[in-house]
Structures are given as C-alpha cells and as structure tokens.
CSV table of C-alpha atoms and ligand atoms in Angstrom, one decimal:
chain,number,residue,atom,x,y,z
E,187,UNK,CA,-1.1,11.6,4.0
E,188,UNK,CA,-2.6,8.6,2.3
E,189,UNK,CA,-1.5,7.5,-1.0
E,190,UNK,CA,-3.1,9.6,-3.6
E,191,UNK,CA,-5.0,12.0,-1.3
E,192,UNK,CA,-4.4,14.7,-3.9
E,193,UNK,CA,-6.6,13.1,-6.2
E,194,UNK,CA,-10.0,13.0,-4.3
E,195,UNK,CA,-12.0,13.8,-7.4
E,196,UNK,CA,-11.1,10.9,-9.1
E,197,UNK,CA,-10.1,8.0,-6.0
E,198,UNK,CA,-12.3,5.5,-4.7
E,199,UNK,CA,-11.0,3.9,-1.7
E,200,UNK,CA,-12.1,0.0,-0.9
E,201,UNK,CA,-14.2,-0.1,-4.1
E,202,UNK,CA,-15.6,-3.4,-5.0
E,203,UNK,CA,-14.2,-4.2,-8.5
E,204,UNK,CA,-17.2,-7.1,-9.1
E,205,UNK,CA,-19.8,-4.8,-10.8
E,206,UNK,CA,-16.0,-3.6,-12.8
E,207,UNK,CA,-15.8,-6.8,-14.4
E,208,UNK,CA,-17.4,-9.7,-16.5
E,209,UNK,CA,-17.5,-12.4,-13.7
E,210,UNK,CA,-19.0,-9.9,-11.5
E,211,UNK,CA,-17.0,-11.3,-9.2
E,212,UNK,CA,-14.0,-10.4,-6.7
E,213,UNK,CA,-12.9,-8.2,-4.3
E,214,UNK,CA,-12.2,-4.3,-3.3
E,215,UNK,CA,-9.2,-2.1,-4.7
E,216,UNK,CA,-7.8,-0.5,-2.6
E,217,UNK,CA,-7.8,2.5,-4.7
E,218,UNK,CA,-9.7,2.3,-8.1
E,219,UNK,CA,-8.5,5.5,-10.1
E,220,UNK,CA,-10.7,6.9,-13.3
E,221,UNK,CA,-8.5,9.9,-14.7
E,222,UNK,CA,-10.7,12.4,-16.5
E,223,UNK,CA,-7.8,13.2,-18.9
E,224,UNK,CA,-4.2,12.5,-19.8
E,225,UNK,CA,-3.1,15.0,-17.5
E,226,UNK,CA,-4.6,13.4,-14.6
E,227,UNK,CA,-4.0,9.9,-15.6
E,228,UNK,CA,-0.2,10.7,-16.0
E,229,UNK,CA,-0.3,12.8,-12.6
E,230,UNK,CA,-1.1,9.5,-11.3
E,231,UNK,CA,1.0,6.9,-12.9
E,232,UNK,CA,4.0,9.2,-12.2
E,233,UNK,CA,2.7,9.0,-8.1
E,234,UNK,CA,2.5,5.2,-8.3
E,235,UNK,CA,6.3,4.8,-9.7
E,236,UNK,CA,7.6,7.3,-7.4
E,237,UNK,CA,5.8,5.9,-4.3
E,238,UNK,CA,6.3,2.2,-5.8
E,239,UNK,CA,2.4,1.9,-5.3
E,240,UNK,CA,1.4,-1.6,-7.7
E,241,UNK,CA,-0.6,-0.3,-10.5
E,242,UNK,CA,-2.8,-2.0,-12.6
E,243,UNK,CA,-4.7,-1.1,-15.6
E,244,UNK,CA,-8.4,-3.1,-16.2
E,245,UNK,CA,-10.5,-3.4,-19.1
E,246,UNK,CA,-13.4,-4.9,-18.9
E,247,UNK,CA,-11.9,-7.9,-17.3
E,248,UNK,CA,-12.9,-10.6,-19.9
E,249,UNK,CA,-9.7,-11.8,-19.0
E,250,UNK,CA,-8.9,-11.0,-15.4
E,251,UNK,CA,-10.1,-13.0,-12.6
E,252,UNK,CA,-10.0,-10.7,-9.0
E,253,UNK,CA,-9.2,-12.8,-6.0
E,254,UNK,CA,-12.1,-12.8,-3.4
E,255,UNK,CA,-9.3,-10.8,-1.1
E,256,UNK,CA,-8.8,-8.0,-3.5
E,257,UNK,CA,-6.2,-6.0,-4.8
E,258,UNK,CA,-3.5,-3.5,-3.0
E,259,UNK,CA,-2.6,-0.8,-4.6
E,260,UNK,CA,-4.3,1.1,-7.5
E,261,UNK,CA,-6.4,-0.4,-10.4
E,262,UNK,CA,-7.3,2.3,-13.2
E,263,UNK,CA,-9.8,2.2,-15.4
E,264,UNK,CA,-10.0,4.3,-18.9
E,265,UNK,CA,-13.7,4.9,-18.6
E,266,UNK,CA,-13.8,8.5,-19.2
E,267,UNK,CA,-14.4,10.2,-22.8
E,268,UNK,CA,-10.3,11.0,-23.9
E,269,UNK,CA,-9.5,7.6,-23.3
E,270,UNK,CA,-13.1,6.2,-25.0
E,271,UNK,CA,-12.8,8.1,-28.8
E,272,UNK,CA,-12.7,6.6,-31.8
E,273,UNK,CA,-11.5,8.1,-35.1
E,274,UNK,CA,-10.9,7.5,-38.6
E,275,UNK,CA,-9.1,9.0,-41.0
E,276,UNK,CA,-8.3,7.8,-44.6
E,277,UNK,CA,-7.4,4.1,-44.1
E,278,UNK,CA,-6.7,4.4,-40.2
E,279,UNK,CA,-8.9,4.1,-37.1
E,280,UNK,CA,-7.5,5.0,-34.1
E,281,UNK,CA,-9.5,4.2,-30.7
E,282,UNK,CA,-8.7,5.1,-27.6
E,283,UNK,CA,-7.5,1.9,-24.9
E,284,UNK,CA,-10.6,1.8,-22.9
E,285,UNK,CA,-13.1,2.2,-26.1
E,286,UNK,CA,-14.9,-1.5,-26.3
E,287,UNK,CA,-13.5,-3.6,-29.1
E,288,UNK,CA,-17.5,-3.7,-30.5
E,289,UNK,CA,-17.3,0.0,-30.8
E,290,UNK,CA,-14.0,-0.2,-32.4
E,291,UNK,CA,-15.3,-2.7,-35.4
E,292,UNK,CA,-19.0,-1.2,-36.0
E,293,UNK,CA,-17.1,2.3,-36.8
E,294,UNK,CA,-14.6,0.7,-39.1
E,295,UNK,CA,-17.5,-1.2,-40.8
E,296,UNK,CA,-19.4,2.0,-41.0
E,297,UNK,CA,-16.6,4.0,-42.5
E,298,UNK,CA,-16.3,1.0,-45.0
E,299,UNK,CA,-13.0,-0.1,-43.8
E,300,UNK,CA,-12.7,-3.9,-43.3
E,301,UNK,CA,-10.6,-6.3,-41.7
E,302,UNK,CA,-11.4,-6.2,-37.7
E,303,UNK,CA,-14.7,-7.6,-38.8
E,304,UNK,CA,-13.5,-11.1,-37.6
E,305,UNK,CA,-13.1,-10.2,-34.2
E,306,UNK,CA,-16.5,-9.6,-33.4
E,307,UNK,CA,-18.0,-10.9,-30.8
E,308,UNK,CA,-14.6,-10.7,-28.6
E,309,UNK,CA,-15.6,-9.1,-25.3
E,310,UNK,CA,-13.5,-6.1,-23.9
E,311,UNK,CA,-11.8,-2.7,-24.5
E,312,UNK,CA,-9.0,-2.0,-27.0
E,313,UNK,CA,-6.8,-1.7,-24.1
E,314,UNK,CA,-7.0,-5.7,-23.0
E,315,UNK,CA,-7.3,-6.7,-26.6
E,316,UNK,CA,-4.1,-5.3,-27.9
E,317,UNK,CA,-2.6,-6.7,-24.7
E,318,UNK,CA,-3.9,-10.2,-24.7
E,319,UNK,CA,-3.5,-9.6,-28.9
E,320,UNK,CA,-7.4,-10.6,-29.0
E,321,UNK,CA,-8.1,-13.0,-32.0
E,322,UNK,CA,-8.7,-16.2,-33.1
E,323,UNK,CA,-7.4,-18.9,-36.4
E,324,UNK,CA,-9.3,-15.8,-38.5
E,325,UNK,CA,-6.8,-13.4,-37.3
E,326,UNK,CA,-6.1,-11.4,-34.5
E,327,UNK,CA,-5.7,-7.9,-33.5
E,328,UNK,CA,-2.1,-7.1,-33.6
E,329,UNK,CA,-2.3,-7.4,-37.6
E,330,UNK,CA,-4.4,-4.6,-38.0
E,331,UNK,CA,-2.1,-2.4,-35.8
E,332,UNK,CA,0.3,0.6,-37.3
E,333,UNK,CA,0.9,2.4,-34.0
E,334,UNK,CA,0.3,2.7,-29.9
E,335,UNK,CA,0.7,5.3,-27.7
E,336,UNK,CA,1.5,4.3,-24.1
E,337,UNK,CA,2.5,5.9,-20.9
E,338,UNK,CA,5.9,5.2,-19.7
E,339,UNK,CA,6.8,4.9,-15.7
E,340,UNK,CA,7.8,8.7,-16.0
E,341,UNK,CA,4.1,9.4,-17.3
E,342,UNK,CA,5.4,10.5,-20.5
E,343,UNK,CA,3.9,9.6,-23.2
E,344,UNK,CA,5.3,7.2,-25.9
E,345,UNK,CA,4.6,6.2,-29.6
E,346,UNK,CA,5.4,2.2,-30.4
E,347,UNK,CA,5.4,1.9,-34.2
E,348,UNK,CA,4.7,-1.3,-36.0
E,349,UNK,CA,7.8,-2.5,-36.4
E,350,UNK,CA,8.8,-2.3,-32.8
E,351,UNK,CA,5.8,-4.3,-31.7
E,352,UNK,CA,5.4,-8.1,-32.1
E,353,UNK,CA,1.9,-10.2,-31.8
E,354,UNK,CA,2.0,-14.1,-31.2
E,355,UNK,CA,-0.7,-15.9,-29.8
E,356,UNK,CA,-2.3,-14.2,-27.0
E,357,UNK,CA,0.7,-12.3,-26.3
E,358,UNK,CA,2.2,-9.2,-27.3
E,359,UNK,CA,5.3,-7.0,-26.4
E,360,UNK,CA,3.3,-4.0,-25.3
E,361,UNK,CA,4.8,-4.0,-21.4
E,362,UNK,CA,4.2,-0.3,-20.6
E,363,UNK,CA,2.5,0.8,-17.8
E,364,UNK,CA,-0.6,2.4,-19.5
E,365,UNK,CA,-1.9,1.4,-23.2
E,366,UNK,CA,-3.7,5.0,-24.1
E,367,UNK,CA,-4.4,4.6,-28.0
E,368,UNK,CA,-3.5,3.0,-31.1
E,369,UNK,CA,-4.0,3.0,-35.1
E,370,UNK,CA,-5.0,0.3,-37.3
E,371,UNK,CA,-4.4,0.3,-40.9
E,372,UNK,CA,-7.3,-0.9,-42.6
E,373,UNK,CA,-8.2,-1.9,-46.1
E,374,UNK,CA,-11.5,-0.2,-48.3
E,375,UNK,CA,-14.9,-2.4,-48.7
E,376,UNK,CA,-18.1,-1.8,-49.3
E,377,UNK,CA,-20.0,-1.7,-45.8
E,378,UNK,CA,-22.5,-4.6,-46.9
E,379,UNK,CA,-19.6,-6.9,-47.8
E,380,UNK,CA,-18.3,-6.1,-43.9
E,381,UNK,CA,-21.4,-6.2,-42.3
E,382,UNK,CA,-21.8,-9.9,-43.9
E,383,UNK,CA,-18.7,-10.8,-43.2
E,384,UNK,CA,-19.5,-9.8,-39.7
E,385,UNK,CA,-22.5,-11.4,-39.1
E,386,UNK,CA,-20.8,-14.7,-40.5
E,387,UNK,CA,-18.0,-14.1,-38.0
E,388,UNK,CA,-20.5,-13.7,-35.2
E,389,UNK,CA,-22.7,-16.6,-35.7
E,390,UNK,CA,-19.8,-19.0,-35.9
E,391,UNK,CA,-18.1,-17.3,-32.2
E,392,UNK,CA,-21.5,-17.3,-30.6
E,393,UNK,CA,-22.3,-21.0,-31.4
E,394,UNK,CA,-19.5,-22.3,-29.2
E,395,UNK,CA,-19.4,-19.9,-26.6
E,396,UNK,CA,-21.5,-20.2,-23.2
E,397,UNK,CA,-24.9,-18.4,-23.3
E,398,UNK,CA,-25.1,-14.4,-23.1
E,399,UNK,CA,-26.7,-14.5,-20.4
E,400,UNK,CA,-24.2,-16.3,-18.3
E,401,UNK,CA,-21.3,-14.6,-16.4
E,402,UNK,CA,-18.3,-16.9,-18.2
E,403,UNK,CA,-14.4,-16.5,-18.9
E,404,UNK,CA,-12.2,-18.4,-20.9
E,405,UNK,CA,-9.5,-20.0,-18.4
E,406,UNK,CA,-6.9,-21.8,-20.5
E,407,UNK,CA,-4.3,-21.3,-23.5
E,408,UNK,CA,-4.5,-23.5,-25.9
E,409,UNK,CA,-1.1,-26.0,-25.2
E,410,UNK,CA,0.8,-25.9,-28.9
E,411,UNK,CA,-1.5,-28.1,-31.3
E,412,UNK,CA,-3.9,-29.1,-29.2
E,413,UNK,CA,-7.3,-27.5,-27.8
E,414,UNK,CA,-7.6,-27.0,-23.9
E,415,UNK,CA,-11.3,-27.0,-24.3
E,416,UNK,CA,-10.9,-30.2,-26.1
E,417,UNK,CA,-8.5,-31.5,-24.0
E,418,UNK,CA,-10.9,-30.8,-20.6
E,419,UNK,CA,-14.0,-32.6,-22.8
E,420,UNK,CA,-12.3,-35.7,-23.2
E,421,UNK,CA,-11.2,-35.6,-19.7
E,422,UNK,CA,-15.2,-35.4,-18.9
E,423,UNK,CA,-14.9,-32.8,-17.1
E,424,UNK,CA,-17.6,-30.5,-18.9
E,425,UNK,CA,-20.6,-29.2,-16.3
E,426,UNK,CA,-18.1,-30.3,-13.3
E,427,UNK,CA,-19.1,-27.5,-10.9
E,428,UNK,CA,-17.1,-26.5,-7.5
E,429,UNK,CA,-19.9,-23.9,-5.6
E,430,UNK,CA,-20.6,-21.7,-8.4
E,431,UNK,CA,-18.6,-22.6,-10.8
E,432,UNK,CA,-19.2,-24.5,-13.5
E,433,UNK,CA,-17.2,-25.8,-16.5
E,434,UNK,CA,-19.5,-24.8,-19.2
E,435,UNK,CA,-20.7,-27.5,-21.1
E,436,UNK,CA,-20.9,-25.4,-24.7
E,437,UNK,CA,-17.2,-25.2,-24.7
E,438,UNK,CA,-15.6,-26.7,-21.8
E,439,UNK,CA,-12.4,-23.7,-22.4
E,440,UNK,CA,-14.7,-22.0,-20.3
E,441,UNK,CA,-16.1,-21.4,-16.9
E,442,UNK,CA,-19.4,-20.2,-16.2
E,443,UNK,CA,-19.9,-18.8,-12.9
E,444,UNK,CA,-23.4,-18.9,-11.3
E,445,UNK,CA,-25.1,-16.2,-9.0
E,446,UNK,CA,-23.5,-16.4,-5.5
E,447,UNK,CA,-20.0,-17.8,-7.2
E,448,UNK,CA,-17.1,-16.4,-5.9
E,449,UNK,CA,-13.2,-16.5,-6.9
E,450,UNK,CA,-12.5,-19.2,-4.4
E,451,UNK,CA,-15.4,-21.1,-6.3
E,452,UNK,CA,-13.2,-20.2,-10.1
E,453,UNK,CA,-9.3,-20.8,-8.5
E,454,UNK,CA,-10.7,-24.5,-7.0
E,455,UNK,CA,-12.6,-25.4,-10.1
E,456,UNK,CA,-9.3,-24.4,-12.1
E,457,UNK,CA,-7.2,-26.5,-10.1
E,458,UNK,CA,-9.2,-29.6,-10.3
E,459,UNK,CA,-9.2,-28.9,-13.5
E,460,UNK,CA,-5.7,-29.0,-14.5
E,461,UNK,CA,-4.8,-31.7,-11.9
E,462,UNK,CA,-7.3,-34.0,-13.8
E,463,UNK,CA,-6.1,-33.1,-17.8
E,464,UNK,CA,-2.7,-33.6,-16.2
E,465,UNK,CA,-3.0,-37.0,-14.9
E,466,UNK,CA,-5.4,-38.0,-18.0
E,467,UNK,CA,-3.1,-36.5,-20.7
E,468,UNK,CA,-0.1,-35.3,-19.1
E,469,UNK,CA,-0.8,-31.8,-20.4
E,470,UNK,CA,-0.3,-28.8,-17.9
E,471,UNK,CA,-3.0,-26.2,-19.4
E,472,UNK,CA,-1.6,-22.6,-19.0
E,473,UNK,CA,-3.9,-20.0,-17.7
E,474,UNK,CA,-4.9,-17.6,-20.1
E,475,UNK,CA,-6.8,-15.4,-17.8
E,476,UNK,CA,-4.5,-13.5,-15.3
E,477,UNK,CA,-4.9,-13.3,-11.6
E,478,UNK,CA,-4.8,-10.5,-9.5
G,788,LIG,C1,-17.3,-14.8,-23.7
G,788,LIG,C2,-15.9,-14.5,-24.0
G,788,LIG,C3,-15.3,-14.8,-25.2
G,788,LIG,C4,-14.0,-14.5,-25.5
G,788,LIG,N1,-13.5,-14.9,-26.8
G,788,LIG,C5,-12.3,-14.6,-27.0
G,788,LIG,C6,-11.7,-14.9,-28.4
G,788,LIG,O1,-12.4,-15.4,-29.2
G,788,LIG,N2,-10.4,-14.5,-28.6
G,788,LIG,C7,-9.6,-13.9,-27.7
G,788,LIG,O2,-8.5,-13.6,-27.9
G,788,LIG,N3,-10.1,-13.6,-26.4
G,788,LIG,C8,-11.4,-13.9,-26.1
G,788,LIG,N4,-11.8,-13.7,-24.9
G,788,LIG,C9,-10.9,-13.1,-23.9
G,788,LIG,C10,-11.1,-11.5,-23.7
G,788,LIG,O3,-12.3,-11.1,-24.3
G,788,LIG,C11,-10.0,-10.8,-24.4
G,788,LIG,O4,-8.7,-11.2,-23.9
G,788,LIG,C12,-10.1,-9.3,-24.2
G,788,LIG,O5,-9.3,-8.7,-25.2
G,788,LIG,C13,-9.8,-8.7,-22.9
G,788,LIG,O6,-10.1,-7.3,-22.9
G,788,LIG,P1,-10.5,-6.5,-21.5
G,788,LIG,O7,-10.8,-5.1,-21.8
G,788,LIG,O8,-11.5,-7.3,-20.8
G,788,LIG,O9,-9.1,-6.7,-20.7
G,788,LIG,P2,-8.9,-7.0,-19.2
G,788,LIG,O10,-9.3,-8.4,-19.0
G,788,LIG,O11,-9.5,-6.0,-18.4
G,788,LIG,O12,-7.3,-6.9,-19.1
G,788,LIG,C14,-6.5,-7.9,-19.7
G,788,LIG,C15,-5.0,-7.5,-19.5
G,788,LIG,O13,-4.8,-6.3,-20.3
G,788,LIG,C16,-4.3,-5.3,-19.4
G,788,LIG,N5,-4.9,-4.0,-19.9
G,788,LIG,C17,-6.2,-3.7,-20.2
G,788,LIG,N6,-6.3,-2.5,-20.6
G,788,LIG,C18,-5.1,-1.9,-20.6
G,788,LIG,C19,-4.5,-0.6,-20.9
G,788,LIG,N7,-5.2,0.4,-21.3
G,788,LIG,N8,-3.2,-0.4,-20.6
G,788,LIG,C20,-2.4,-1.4,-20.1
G,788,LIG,N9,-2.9,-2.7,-19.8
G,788,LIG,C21,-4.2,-2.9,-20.1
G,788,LIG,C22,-4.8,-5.7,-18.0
G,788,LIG,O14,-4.1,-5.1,-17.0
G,788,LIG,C23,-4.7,-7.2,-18.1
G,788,LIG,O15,-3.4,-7.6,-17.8
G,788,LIG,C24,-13.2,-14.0,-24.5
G,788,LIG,C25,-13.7,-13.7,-23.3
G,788,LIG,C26,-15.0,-14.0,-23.0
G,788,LIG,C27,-15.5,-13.6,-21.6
C-alpha cells in the first residue's frame, strides 16, 4: 500500500506546489495533504511519525523557497474552514494557523482591538507568522501572543502558554509539528484610531517593498546591527539578475522573480549574492527564507 492510501479524499499525489506559493515557483509534493478537520489532520500526522514519512507544514510560502526537484514526503496545507476561523472574545482574538495574517488584523481592528495593526502588509497565514515571529522595529507578532495550540508527533493536541514560549528576531520556540491556533491579547481603541494607525503602517511597508505585482521574497536576515538589504546595495548588486531572477532594486533584501524564473534561477542569484557581500564586507548574510 502507498503511504497514506487511506486518505484518498484528501491526498494529492505529485502536486505542483508553484500555484501553492508566493514565488509561484518550484516543484511537486509528493503528497500535498489538506485535512478537512482536526480529526483528519491528526489521523495524518500520527501516519507520518509512525511511518517516519517527512512532514511539512506550508503557509502561504512568503518565506519558503521549493527546489525546482520538489519535495518527498508530505506538505500540508491548513486551507480548509476549522483551521481558517477567526474569533474574538473580550480582549482576545484567536485565529486559526492557516487564517492569512490580513484577515487576522482587519477583525481585530473591527472589533476595536489594537496592536497587530503594525504588521500589516506582512504576507502569509498565522501559521508561518508565529513561526518566523513575523514583524518588524514596530513590533512583531509574538508580543501580542497569550496562547498556541499545536499538534504534537502523537497527534495530540497541545496548549503552549505565554510563558513557555519565547519570540526573538525571526525566530521563535514553537518546534511542534503542526501550529493549529493561537490567542492574542489585545488592547481596546477606537476603530478609527486603528484603521489610521494602519494605513500609516502600510504606506511606510509598501514604500520599500518590490511592486505588488511582482512575484518577490525576502532572502536574507539581517546580520546583528547591520541591514542585508543595505549591505547587498552598497555591494551594487541591486537589479543583478541570474535567468529570472532579479535582485529588486526597491529594496535589494529582496528577490524578484520574473515569469519563466525558476528555483535554480533564486538558489544561483542567492549565492552570487552572498559570495559578493562576503568578499566586499566580509559579512556571511544568513538566509531568512527556508529551503525545501
Ligand atoms: C513582500 C513580502 C514582504 C514581507 N515582509 C515581511 C516583514 O515585514 N516582516 C517579516 O517578518 N516578514 C516579512 N515577510 C516574510 C513572510 O511574509 C513572513 O515570514 C510570513 O510570516 C510567512 O508566512 P507564511 O504563511 O507564508 O509561511 P510559510 O512561508 O509558508 O512558512 C514559513 C515557515 O513556517 C512553517 N509553518 C507555516 N505554517 C505552519 C503551521 N501551521 N504549523 C507549523 N509550521 C508552519 C513552515 O513549515 C515554514 O517553516 C515578507 C514576505 C514578502 C513576500
């Protein structure tokens, strides 16, 4: 029996992750799993542990870049209603992991609760940003958060409370399998103060960033008190393109990639990119965006 043949409702064998993700680019899972429920989704991580199938969980993939080859094993996606909802009660919101991050902040501002205001603009679901602790100087994520429920490698589902879970930059501790939910404690304001707050937030992240229409990721950390986009300006390396990809010359932190661009195109540029701010500053840029 092939892996997960008991699943057929909810498998796709070979399935091009490209259309899955921002770059719109990479390869096939070999399984790409989209549980209707908890039941199903725990059914499945349970499978994976036990057969010691790789499993993956992907966002939007703002910041994931999938190799041209593709990826073995299973890659699940929380695209289904239970893992999309969005709540509030009191002071709290609590989304579900694969509910975008816009979603997320318009129903806080709505309810007149403030605070993740600052993070608009920031691509991706609630899953990748509590992961990746999504933010910026303003603030980030992880501040806002009182709780997470996960999935453990048994399936079982776990709380994390806030003082269990730490948030640096672009990190956090949250290593379990499967990120399902999480609460954020949020402060009362009136909706107009948000919404302005918002819109100020908005203009300033949009000013920097490549146009929307482009296909773009950012690459890089930012190396302790320094900027990487800064770093690969000065090195003149903004609009350097390898086939379709294309240092963006809005903010050099990221790379555009045009239409025909593939990973191959991303993983070259990267390297000549590092190579170069290494031998200009000595600096080794980190990648921010993971690889699979
Ligand atoms: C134009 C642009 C602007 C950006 N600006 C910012 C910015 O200002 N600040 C910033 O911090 N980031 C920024 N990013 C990066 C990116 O938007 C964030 O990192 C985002 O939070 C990633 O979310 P995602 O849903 O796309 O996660 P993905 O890229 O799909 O996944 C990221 C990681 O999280 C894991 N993951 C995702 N969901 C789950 C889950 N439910 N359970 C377990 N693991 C999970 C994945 O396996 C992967 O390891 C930007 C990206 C782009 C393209």
């Amino acid at each position: 029996m092939a892996a997960l043949d008991n699943f057929p409702d909810i498998v796709k064998r070979n399935e091009p992750l490209a259309p899955y993700t921002n770059l719109r680019i990479g390869g096939p899972a070999e399984l790409l799993v989209q549980p209707r429920n908890r039941e199903e989704l725990a059914a499945v991580v349970r499978q994976c542990f036990r057969e010691t199938l790789p499993l993956r969980v992907i966002g939007k993939a703002c910041n994931v870049l999938v190799r041209d080859e593709g990826v073995r094993g299973v890659v699940m996606r929380l695209a289904e209603p239970a893992f999309t909802e969005i709540h509030v009660t009191g002071k709290r919101v609590t989304a579900g992991a694969g509910a975008p991050v816009s979603a997320l902040i318009s129903q806080a501002a709505q309810s007149g609760l403030a605070g993740l205001e600052t993070l608009v603009g920031i691509p991706g679901t609630v899953g990748g940003a509590l992961r990746c602790n999504a933010g910026d100087r303003a603030g980030d994520i992880g501040q806002f958060v009182a709780q997470v429920e996960v999935l453990d490698t048994k399936g079982e589902v776990q709380v994390r409370e806030r003082d269990e879970l730490q948030f640096t930059y672009h990190w956090s501790n949250l290593d379990d399998p499967v990120l399902l939910s999480a609460a954020f404690q949020l402060e009362p304001d009136s909706p107009d103060a948000i919404v302005k707050r918002m819109r100020k937030a908005w203009i300033l992240r949009r000013a920097g960033q490549p146009l929307t229409y482009q296909a773009a990721s950012r690459i890089f950390t930012n190396p302790r008190g320094l900027s990487a986009s800064a770093l690969i300006e000065q090195a003149g390396l903004a609009k350097t393109r390898v086939g379709g990809a294309e240092v963006s010359e809005r903010d050099a932190g990221f790379i555009v990639v045009h239409p025909g661009g593939t990973s191959r195109d991303v993983l070259r540029l990267i390297d000549l990119v590092r190579s170069r701010v290494h031998e200009r500053f000595g600096v080794e840029l980190e990648l921010e965006i993971r690889v699979w």
